[in-house]
XYZ file of C-alpha atoms in Angstrom:
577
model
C 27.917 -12.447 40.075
C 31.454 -11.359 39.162
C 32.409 -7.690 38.530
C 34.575 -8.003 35.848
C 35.840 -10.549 33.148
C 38.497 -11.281 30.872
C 38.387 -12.200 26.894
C 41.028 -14.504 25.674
C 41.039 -14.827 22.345
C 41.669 -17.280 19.572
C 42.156 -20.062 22.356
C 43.569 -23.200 20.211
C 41.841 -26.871 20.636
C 42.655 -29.713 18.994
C 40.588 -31.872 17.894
C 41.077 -36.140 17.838
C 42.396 -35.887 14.200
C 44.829 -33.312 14.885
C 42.868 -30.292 13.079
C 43.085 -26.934 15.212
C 39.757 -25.014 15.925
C 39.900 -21.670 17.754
C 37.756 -20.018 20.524
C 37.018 -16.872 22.201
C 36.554 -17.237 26.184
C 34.773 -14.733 27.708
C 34.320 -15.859 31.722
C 35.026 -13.953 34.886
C 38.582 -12.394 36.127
C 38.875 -14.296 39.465
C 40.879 -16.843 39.189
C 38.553 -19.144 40.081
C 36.594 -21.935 38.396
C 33.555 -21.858 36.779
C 31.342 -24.186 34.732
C 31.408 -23.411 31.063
C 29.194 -22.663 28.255
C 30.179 -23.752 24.765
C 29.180 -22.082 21.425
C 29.857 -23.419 18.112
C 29.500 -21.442 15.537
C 30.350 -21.487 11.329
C 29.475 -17.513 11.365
C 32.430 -16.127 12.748
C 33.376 -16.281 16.633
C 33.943 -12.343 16.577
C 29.998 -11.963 15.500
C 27.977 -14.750 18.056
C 28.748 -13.688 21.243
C 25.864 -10.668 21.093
C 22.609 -12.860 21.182
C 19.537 -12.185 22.779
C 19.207 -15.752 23.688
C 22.631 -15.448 25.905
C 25.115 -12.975 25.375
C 28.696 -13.774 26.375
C 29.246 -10.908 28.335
C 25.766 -11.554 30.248
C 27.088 -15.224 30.748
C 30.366 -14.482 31.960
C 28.995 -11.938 34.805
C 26.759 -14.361 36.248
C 29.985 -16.581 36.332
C 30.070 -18.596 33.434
C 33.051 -19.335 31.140
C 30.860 -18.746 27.128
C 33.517 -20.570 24.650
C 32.869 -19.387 21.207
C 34.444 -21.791 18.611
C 34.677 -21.193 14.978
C 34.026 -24.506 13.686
C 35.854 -26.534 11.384
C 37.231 -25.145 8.187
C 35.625 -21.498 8.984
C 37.144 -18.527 9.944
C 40.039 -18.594 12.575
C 39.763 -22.610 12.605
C 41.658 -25.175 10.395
C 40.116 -27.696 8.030
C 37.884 -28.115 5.687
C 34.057 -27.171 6.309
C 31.850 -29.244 5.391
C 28.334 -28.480 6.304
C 26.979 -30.665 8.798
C 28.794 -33.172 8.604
C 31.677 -33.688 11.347
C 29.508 -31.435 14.047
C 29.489 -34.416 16.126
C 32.686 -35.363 16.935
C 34.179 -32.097 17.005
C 31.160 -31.314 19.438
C 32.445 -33.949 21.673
C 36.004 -32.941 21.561
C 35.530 -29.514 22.094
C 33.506 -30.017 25.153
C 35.517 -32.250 26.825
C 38.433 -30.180 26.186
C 36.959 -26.960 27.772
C 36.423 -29.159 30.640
C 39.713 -29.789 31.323
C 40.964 -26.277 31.130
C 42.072 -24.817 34.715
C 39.031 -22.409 34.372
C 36.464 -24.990 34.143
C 35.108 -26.720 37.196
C 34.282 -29.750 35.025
C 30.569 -28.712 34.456
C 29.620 -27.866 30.504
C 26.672 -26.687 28.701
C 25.929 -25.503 25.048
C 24.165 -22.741 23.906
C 23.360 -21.319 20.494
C 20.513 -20.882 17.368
C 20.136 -21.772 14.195
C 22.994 -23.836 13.256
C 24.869 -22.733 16.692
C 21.841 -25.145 17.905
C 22.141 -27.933 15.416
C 25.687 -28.088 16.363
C 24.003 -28.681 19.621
C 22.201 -31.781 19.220
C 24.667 -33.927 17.119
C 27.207 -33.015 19.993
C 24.894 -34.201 22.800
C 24.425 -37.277 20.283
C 27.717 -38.527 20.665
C 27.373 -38.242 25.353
C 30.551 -36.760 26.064
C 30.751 -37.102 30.028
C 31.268 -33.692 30.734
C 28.437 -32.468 29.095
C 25.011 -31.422 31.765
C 23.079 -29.533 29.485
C 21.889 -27.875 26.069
C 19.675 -24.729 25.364
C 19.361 -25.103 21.654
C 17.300 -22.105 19.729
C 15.493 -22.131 16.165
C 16.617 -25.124 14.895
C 14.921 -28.175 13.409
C 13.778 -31.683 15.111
C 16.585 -33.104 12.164
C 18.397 -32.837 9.051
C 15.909 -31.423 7.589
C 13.994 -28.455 7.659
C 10.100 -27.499 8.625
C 9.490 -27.193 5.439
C 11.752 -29.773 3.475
C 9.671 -32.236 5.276
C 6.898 -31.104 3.353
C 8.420 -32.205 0.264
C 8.906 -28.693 -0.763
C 12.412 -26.629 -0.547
C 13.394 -23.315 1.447
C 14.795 -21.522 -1.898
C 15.278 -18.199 -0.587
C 16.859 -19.477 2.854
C 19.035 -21.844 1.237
C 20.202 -19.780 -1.404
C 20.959 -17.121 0.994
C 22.375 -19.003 3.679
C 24.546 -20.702 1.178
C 25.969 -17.855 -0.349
C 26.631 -16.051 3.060
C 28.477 -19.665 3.559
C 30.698 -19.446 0.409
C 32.253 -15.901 1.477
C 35.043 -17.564 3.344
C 34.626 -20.783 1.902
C 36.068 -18.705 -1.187
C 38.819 -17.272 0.926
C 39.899 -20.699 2.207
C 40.188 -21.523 -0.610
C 42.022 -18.771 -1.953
C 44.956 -19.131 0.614
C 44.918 -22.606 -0.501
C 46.288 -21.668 -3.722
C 43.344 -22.827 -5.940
C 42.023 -20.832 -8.481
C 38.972 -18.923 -7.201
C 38.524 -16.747 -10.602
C 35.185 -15.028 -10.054
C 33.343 -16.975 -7.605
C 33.582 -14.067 -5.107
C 32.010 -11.943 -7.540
C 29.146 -14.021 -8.354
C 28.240 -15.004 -4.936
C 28.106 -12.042 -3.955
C 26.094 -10.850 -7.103
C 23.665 -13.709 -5.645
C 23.950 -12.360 -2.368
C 22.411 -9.045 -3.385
C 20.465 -10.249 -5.850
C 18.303 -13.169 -3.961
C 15.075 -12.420 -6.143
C 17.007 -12.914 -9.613
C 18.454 -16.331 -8.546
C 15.588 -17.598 -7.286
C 13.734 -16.825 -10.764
C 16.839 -19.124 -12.459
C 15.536 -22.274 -14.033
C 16.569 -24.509 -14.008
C 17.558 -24.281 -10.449
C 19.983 -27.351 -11.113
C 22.003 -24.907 -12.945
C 21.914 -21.897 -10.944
C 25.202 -20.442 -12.502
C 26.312 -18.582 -9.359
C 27.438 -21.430 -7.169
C 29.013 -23.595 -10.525
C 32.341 -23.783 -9.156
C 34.489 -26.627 -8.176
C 34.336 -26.386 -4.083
C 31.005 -24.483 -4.170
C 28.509 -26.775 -6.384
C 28.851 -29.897 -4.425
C 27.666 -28.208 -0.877
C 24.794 -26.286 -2.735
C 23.467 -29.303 -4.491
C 23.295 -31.032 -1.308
C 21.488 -27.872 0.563
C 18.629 -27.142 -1.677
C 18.187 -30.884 -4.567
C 16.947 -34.263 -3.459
C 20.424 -34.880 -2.597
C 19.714 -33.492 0.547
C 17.248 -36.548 0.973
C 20.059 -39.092 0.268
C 20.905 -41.414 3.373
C 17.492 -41.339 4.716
C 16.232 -44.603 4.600
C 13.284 -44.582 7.647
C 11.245 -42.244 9.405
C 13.453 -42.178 12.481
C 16.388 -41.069 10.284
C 14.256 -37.441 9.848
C 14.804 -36.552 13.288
C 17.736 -36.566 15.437
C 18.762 -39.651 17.901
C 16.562 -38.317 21.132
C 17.322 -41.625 22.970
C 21.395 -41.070 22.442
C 20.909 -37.293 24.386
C 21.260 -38.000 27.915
C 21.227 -34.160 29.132
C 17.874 -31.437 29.758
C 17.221 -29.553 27.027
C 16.065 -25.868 26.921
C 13.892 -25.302 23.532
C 13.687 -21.887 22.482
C 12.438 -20.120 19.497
C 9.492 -17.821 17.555
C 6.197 -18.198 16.119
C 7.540 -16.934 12.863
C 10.357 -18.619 13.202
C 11.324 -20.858 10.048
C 11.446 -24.155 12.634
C 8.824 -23.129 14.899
C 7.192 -27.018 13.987
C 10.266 -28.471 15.243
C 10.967 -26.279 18.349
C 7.397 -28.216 19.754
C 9.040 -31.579 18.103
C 11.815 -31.502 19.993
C 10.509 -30.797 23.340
C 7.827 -33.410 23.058
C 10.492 -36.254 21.756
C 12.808 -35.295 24.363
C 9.776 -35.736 26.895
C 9.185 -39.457 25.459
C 12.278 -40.358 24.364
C 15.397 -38.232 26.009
C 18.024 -41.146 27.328
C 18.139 -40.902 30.613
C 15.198 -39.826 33.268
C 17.017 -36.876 33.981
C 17.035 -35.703 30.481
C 13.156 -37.132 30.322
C 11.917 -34.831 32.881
C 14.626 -31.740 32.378
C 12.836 -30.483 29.597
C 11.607 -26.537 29.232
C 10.523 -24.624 26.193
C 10.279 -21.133 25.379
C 8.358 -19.609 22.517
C 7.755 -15.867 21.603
C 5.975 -13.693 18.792
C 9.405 -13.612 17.362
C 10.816 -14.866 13.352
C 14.334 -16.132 12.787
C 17.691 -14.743 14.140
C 19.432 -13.597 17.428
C 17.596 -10.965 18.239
C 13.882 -10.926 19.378
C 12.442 -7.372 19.189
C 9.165 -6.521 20.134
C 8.383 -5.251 17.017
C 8.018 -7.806 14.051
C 7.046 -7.636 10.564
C 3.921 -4.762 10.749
C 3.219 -5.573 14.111
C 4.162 -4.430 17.646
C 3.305 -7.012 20.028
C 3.389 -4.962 23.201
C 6.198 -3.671 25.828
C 6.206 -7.461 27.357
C 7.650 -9.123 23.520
C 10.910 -8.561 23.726
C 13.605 -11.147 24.762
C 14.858 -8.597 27.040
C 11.006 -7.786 28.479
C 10.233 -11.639 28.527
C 13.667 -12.467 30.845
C 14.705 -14.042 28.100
C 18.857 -14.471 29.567
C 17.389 -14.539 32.454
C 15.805 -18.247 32.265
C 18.742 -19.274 30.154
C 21.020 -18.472 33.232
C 18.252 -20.101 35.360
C 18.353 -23.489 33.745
C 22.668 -23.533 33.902
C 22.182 -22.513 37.332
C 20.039 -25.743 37.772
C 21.817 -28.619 35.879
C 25.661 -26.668 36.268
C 25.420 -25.884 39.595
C 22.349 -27.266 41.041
C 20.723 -23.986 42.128
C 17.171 -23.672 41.682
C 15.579 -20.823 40.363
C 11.431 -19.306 39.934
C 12.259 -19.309 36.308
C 12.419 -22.797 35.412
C 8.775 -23.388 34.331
C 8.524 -26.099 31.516
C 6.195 -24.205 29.041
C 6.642 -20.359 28.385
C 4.551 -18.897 25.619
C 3.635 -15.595 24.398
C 0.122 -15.332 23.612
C -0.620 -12.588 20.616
C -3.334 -10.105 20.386
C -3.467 -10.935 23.992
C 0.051 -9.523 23.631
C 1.027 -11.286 27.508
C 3.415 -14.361 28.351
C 1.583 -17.441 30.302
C 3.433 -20.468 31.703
C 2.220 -23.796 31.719
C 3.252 -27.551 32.129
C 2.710 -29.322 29.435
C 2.240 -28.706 25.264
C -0.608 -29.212 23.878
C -2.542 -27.385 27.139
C -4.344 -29.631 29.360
C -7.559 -27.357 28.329
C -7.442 -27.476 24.579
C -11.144 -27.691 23.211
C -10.027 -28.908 19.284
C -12.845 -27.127 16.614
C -13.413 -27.852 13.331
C -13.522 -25.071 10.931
C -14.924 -26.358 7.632
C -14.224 -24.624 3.947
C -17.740 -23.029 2.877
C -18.626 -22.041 -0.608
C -20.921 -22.035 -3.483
C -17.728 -22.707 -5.995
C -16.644 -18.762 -6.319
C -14.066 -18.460 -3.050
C -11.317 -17.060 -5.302
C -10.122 -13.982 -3.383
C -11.610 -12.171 -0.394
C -14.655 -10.873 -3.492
C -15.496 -14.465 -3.733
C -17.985 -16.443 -1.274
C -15.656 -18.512 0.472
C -16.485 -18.759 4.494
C -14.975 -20.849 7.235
C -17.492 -22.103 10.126
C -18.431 -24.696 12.884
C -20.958 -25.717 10.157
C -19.807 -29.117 8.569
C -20.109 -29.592 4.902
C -22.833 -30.439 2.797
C -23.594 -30.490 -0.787
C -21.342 -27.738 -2.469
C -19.481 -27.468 -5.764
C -15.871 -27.121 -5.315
C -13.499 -23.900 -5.753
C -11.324 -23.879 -9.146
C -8.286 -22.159 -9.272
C -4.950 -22.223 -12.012
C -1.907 -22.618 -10.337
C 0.542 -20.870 -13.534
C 4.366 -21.393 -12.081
C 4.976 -17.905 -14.283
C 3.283 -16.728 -12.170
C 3.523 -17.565 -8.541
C 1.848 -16.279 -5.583
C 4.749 -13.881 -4.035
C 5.830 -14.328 -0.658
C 4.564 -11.974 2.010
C 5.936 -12.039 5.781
C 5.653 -15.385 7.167
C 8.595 -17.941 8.247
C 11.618 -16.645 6.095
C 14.597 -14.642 6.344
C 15.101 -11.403 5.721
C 16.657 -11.589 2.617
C 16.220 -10.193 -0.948
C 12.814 -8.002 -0.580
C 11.342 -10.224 1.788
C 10.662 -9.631 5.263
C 9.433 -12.000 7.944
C 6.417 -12.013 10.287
C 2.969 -10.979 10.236
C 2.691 -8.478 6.789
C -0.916 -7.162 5.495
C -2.457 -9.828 3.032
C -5.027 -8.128 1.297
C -2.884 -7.261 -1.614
C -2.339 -11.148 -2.349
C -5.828 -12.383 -1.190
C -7.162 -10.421 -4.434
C -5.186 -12.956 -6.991
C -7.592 -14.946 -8.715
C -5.437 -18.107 -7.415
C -6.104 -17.633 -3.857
C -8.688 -19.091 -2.115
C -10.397 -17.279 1.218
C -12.593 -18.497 3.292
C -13.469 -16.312 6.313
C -15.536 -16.235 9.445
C -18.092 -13.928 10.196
C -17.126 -11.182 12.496
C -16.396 -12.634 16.130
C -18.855 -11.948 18.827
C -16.537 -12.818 21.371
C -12.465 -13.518 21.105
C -11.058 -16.959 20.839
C -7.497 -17.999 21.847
C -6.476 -20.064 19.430
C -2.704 -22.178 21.476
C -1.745 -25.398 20.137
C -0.271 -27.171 17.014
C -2.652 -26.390 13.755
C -3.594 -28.466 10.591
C -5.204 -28.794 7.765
C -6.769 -31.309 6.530
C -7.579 -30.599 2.336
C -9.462 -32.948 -0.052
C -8.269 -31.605 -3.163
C -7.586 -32.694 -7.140
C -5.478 -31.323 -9.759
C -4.880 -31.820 -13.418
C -1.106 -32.524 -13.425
C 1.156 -35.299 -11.879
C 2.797 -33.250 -9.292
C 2.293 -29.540 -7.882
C 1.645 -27.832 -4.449
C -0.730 -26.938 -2.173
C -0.106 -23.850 0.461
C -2.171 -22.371 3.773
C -2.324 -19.483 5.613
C -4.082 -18.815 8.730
C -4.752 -15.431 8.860
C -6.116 -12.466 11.277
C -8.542 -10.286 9.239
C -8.939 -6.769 11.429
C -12.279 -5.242 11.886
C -10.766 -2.228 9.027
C -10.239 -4.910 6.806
C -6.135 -5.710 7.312
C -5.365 -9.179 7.254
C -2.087 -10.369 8.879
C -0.733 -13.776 8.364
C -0.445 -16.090 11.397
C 0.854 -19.330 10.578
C 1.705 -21.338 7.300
C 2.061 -24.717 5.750
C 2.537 -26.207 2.429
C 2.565 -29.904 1.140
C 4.008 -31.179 -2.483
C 1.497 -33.792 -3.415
C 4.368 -36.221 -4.479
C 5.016 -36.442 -0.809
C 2.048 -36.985 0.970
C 2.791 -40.191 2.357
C 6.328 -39.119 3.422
C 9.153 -37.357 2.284
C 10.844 -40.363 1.651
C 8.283 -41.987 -0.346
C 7.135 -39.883 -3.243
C 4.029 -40.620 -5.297
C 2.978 -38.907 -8.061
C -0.389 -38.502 -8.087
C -3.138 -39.251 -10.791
C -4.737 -36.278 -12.345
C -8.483 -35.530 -12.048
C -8.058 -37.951 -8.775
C -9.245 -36.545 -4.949
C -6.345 -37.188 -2.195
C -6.725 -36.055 1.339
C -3.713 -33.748 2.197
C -2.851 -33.027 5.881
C -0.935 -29.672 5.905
C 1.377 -29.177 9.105
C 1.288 -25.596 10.057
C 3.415 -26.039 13.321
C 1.851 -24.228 16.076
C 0.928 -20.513 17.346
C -0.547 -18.965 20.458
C -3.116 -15.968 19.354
C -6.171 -14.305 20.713
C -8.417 -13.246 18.079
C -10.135 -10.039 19.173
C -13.452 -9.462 19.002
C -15.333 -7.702 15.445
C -11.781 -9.997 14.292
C -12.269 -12.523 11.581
C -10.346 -15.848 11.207
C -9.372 -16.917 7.915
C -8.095 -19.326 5.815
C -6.167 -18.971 2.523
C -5.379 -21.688 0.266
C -3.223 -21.305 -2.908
C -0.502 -23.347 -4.451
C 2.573 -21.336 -4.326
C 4.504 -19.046 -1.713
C 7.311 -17.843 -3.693
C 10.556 -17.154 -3.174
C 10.017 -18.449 0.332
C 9.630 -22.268 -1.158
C 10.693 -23.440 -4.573
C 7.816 -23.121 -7.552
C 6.589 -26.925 -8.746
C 6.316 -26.668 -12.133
C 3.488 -29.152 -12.179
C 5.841 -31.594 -14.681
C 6.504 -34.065 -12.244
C 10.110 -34.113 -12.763
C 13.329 -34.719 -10.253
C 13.530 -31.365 -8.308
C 15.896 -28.607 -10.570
C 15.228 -30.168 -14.025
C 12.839 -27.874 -15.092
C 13.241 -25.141 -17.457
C 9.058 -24.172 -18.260
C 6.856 -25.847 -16.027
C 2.552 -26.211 -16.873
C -0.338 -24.859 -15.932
C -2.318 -26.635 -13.022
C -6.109 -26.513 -12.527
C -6.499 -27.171 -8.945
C -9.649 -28.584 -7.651
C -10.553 -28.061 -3.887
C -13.079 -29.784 -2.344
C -15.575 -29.165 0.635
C -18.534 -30.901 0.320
C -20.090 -34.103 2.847
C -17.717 -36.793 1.657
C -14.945 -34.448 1.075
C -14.809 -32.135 4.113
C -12.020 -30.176 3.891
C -11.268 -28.503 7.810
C -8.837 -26.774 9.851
C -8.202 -28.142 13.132
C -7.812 -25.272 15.810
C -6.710 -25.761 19.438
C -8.964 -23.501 21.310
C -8.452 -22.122 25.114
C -11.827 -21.738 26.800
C -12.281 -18.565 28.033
C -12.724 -19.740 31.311
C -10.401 -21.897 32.128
């Protein structure tokens, strides 16, 4: 530990085509050297050096030299930004520059979330020398999101995200001497107005980003452009053989990329390129949604004094795993599976994801054709599926099913994490199916899906999921979520309309969650076909993504009966073991 440090600011480093990005340093006053962590960063250097994850400060007193680079084209950095695209490269340059400054002892790692830990991966892709390790946070298994693999789009992330983007994209612009006539104005009437732009249609011509230097990067973010270039499976996640460094995999349960936080860990496992990398891999997950900091407190719910990142020693095992692959120092930290459990409301380590234990149940759909809102008759059981009509519902895109908590950001009037259901689980065009009343509690740890025969009367629409905990006074918070656009139900890069009136079998990822629930609890299971503004409404025409002005009525057909069992697949922890 040092006792104080220095903060040099706006550090220039130039990159192999001559542009000029800038860093803050933030590393101890000794004069000594010290191995370095790198953060790159498109949301200003000035704001990303406070995360709960690893804080600069915290870094640089347990002797670490945190570089915070704007990257290209933003902020206090030259050139032109172009999302995603030249992360790479300038990834590699960056850390083998910092490795060659006189503070640096030659040892780098990289730290960061969201896109800080995108920036991450393609870096590592590319095996500069000097690089030992990552620790990348809330961030997907590839270029594309959780959810885009689904077939559906994250409207009210992308839209938001984008238009926080466009702020100084605008002002580069500006100094450029181009003519930036009102775009400040209307992205930032988008910015405080989420709701209103979501409700646009078409979204093709969402007027607030329809200017030259804007419309390009937000076609590509949230159309089928974003799809373009992928030609195999392999292309939807990143290179895993090309990263030759451990990997510490951090993130939430509500997180928007919880799915891929698992992903990643698991590829890395199987496919990281070297042993080293192979067996140097460690993940973290808590009861937390997306962003930098990780409260105890999300959405309605307090998950206990132990939730926190600063309760759960969160820093702490971030500075343990440098300490073990920068300067070889071991550390009772470095456990390869951390996990918060909820309603249990306690951490519990283990070595390996899915748990050794896991008993797998099948929860079947129950009904006698009425399970339309928590009045109707639906019930989920052990009980498999015999001869019963299925459950109807209309699926109106006028009329969407509005988000509630869940995997978004907190944008617009939504807010993220577990939120009481039982306002939306009276709509007509929800489907419940619950459990009796629990004798005992069940831990429910593991990845979740389900598996849906289901019909509907149109070429193309959507099918959503909740998992949900229903309190004995009748509350029902949200636990997990998936969604699936029938057109992709072979893959995202092979859509298929579908034939109306005809039964497909629809598996519905809904990434993973650790949760006791309680006894006099209920589990249950909603089914709908919209979560809106969260994802993008189908409008049931079958059309390219964007074209739509009106969309059509969908009657949805879901069915539970012997040949068409319909069943969610929960990863249940014995009690005893």
């Amino acid at each position: 530990m040092t006792s104080s440090i220095r903060v040099d600011r706006d550090i220039p480093m130039t990159m192999r085509d001559g542009v000029t990005l800038r860093a803050d340093v933030y590393r101890p006053d000794d004069g000594e050297k010290h191995p370095a962590i790198v953060v790159r960063t498109p949301y200003n250097k000035v704001l990303s050096g406070n995360s709960d994850y690893l804080s600069a400060v915290h870094a640089a007193f347990a002797g670490y030299a945190m570089v915070i680079q704007d990257t290209r084209g933003r902020f206090a950095s030259e050139g032109e930004f172009i999302p995603m695209m030249p992360e790479g490269q300038d990834g590699y340059d960056t850390i083998e520059g910092v490795a060659a400054e006189p503070w640096c002892d030659g040892n780098v790692g990289m730290v960061g979330s969201s896109y800080l830990g995108r920036v991450q991966w393609q870096a590592a892709m590319e095996a500069p020398p000097h690089l030992k390790a990552i620790a990348p946070s809330i961030i997907t298994a590839g270029p594309l999101s959780d959810t885009r693999m689904s077939g559906v789009v994250d409207l009210e992330q992308s839209i938001s995200w984008f238009g926080a983007m466009a702020i100084d994209m605008i002002e580069k612009m500006k100094k450029q001497g181009r003519d930036v006539t009102g775009m400040r104005e209307m992205v930032t009437r988008a910015l405080l107005n989420i709701d209103e732009v979501c409700n646009y249609l078409p979204l093709k011509d969402i007027p607030h980003f329809k200017f030259e230097g804007l419309s390009e990067g937000f076609a590509t973010r949230i159309g089928d452009a974003a799809l373009a270039g992928l030609k195999s499976e392999e292309d939807l996640y990143w290179s895993y053989e090309k990263v030759m460094v451990p990997c510490f995999h951090s993130g939430g349960w509500y997180d928007l990329f919880s799915g891929s936080l698992f992903k990643n860990f698991l590829n890395m496992r199987e496919k990281g390129g070297t042993q080293i990398a192979r067996e140097g891999q460690y993940l973290l997950s808590g009861p937390w949604a997306h962003g930098a900091n990780l409260p105890a407190f999300v959405g309605d719910l307090h998950f206990g004094p132990t939730a926190s990142g600063v309760a759960g020693f969160v820093m702490e095992r971030h500075i343990a795993f440098f300490n073990k692959y920068l300067r070889g120092i071991e550390s009772k930290y470095m456990v390869p599976v951390r996990y918060f459990v909820m309603g249990r409301n306690r951490w519990k380590s283990a070595d390996t994801w899915p748990l050794p234990q896991t008993e797998w149940q099948r929860f079947f759909l129950h009904s006698n054709g009425r399970a339309n809102s928590t009045a109707g008759d639906g019930l989920l059981s052990r009980d498999e599926s015999g001869s019963e009509p299925p459950d109807i519902f209309v699926y109106d895109p006028r009329f969407p099913v509005p988000t509630r908590g869940g995997k978004n950001l907190p944008a617009g009037s939504l807010v993220p994490g577990p939120l009481d259901q039982t306002h939306i689980e009276k709509r007509s065009d929800v489907l419940c199916y619950t459990t009796p009343e629990l004798q005992e509690e069940i831990e429910v740890t593991g990845p979740l899906t389900l598996h849906l025969f289901a019909a509907t009367s149109v070429k193309d629409t959507d099918f959503t999921v909740k998992l949900v905990d229903v309190y004995p006074d009748g509350s029902a918070y949200n636990v997990a979520e998936g969604c699936i656009r029938a057109r992709y139900r072979k893959s995202v890069l092979q859509p298929e309309l579908v034939n109306p009136g005809e039964v497909y079998e629809y598996s519905i990822d809904m990434a993973a969650t650790s949760i006791v629930f309680g006894r006099d609890h209920r589990i249950r299971i909603d089914i709908s076909s919209s979560n809106f503004p969260r994802i993008d409404r189908n409008m049931n025409t079958g059309n390219p993504f964007g074209e739509d002005s009106e969309g059509v009525p969908a009657i949805q057909t879901i069915h539970h009966h012997a040949d068409y069992a319909s069943y969610i697949d929960l990863p249940v922890i014995p009690a005893n073991k």
